[in-house]
């Protein structure tokens, strides 16, 4: 036996408000997804350009180090960060449960 047979059905106003609330939540979710996509997509599309610029910056630093005689500071800092990233990524990759 359905509960509506014992108690009163929700009125038209209540049903309309529930319908509007559901669609407002769906619209909000869609807006959030579109906003995140608008941020993530350009970053992912720019990845080859960023990689190229990083390679050119590293080359420029090595060139400047050879001209000035000062060691490449960025390489020393970057290698430590890279090692730390690899260690964290490896932990996350091997420690994940399937």
mmCIF file of C-alpha atoms in Angstrom:
data_model
loop_
_atom_site.group_PDB
_atom_site.id
_atom_site.type_symbol
_atom_site.label_atom_id
_atom_site.label_comp_id
_atom_site.label_asym_id
_atom_site.label_seq_id
_atom_site.Cartn_x
_atom_site.Cartn_y
_atom_site.Cartn_z
ATOM 1 C CA UNK A 1 0.000 0.000 0.000
ATOM 2 C CA UNK A 2 1.415 3.355 -1.025
ATOM 3 C CA UNK A 3 1.727 6.089 1.582
ATOM 4 C CA UNK A 4 -0.256 8.458 -0.617
ATOM 5 C CA UNK A 5 -3.325 6.315 -0.100
ATOM 6 C CA UNK A 6 -3.197 6.970 3.649
ATOM 7 C CA UNK A 7 -1.946 10.576 3.729
ATOM 8 C CA UNK A 8 -2.555 13.466 1.422
ATOM 9 C CA UNK A 9 -0.572 13.777 -1.790
ATOM 10 C CA UNK A 10 1.894 16.650 -2.045
ATOM 11 C CA UNK A 11 0.180 19.650 -3.562
ATOM 12 C CA UNK A 12 0.939 21.172 -6.931
ATOM 13 C CA UNK A 13 3.055 23.908 -5.369
ATOM 14 C CA UNK A 14 5.147 21.389 -3.448
ATOM 15 C CA UNK A 15 5.665 19.206 -6.520
ATOM 16 C CA UNK A 16 6.564 22.248 -8.627
ATOM 17 C CA UNK A 17 9.070 23.396 -6.000
ATOM 18 C CA UNK A 18 10.622 19.922 -5.859
ATOM 19 C CA UNK A 19 10.849 19.818 -9.667
ATOM 20 C CA UNK A 20 12.430 23.285 -9.769
ATOM 21 C CA UNK A 21 14.886 22.309 -7.031
ATOM 22 C CA UNK A 22 15.966 19.195 -8.914
ATOM 23 C CA UNK A 23 16.554 21.138 -12.113
ATOM 24 C CA UNK A 24 18.338 23.942 -10.270
ATOM 25 C CA UNK A 25 20.710 21.368 -8.759
ATOM 26 C CA UNK A 26 21.303 19.796 -12.172
ATOM 27 C CA UNK A 27 21.982 23.226 -13.681
ATOM 28 C CA UNK A 28 24.402 24.027 -10.862
ATOM 29 C CA UNK A 29 26.227 20.722 -11.374
ATOM 30 C CA UNK A 30 26.463 21.366 -15.116
ATOM 31 C CA UNK A 31 27.789 24.878 -14.471
ATOM 32 C CA UNK A 32 30.482 23.548 -12.151
ATOM 33 C CA UNK A 33 31.524 20.902 -14.692
ATOM 34 C CA UNK A 34 31.692 23.439 -17.517
ATOM 35 C CA UNK A 35 33.728 25.835 -15.354
ATOM 36 C CA UNK A 36 36.200 23.095 -14.427
ATOM 37 C CA UNK A 37 36.441 22.052 -18.068
ATOM 38 C CA UNK A 38 37.095 25.653 -19.080
ATOM 39 C CA UNK A 39 40.052 25.739 -16.679
ATOM 40 C CA UNK A 40 41.474 22.266 -17.318
ATOM 41 C CA UNK A 41 41.181 22.112 -21.113
ATOM 42 C CA UNK A 42 43.427 25.109 -21.918
ATOM 43 C CA UNK A 43 46.052 23.848 -19.474
ATOM 44 C CA UNK A 44 46.076 20.413 -21.054
ATOM 45 C CA UNK A 45 46.091 21.881 -24.555
ATOM 46 C CA UNK A 46 49.033 24.127 -23.638
ATOM 47 C CA UNK A 47 51.098 21.246 -22.300
ATOM 48 C CA UNK A 48 53.269 20.805 -25.433
ATOM 49 C CA UNK A 49 54.008 24.526 -25.470
ATOM 50 C CA UNK A 50 54.913 24.478 -21.774
ATOM 51 C CA UNK A 51 57.175 21.470 -22.315
ATOM 52 C CA UNK A 52 58.919 23.247 -25.186
ATOM 53 C CA UNK A 53 59.365 26.412 -23.124
ATOM 54 C CA UNK A 54 60.749 24.383 -20.207
ATOM 55 C CA UNK A 55 63.274 22.697 -22.503
ATOM 56 C CA UNK A 56 64.322 26.038 -23.975
ATOM 57 C CA UNK A 57 64.649 27.547 -20.490
ATOM 58 C CA UNK A 58 66.833 24.639 -19.385
ATOM 59 C CA UNK A 59 68.988 25.031 -22.495
ATOM 60 C CA UNK A 60 69.271 28.777 -21.885
ATOM 61 C CA UNK A 61 70.301 28.172 -18.290
ATOM 62 C CA UNK A 62 72.996 25.716 -19.328
ATOM 63 C CA UNK A 63 74.247 28.144 -21.956
ATOM 64 C CA UNK A 64 74.337 30.972 -19.397
ATOM 65 C CA UNK A 65 76.162 28.695 -16.941
ATOM 66 C CA UNK A 66 78.806 27.874 -19.532
ATOM 67 C CA UNK A 67 79.289 31.549 -20.430
ATOM 68 C CA UNK A 68 79.372 32.932 -16.888
ATOM 69 C CA UNK A 69 81.024 29.990 -15.152
ATOM 70 C CA UNK A 70 78.280 29.902 -12.503
ATOM 71 C CA UNK A 71 76.739 26.464 -12.047
ATOM 72 C CA UNK A 72 73.176 25.791 -13.189
ATOM 73 C CA UNK A 73 71.144 26.521 -10.036
ATOM 74 C CA UNK A 74 67.814 25.537 -11.559
ATOM 75 C CA UNK A 75 69.101 22.101 -12.455
ATOM 76 C CA UNK A 76 70.132 21.451 -8.870
ATOM 77 C CA UNK A 77 66.764 22.586 -7.528
ATOM 78 C CA UNK A 78 64.793 20.898 -10.288
ATOM 79 C CA UNK A 79 66.458 17.525 -9.864
ATOM 80 C CA UNK A 80 65.540 17.445 -6.182
ATOM 81 C CA UNK A 81 61.945 18.321 -6.964
ATOM 82 C CA UNK A 82 61.841 15.718 -9.716
ATOM 83 C CA UNK A 83 63.189 13.017 -7.413
ATOM 84 C CA UNK A 84 60.596 13.890 -4.786
ATOM 85 C CA UNK A 85 57.792 13.850 -7.357
ATOM 86 C CA UNK A 86 58.894 10.463 -8.688
ATOM 87 C CA UNK A 87 59.021 9.029 -5.169
ATOM 88 C CA UNK A 88 55.515 10.310 -4.356
ATOM 89 C CA UNK A 89 54.095 9.176 -7.698
ATOM 90 C CA UNK A 90 55.647 5.737 -7.314
ATOM 91 C CA UNK A 91 54.191 5.406 -3.802
ATOM 92 C CA UNK A 92 50.747 6.413 -5.053
ATOM 93 C CA UNK A 93 50.962 4.129 -8.078
ATOM 94 C CA UNK A 94 52.162 1.033 -6.234
ATOM 95 C CA UNK A 95 50.143 1.604 -3.073
ATOM 96 C CA UNK A 96 46.791 2.026 -4.831
ATOM 97 C CA UNK A 97 44.251 -0.728 -4.283
ATOM 98 C CA UNK A 98 42.735 -2.245 -7.369
#
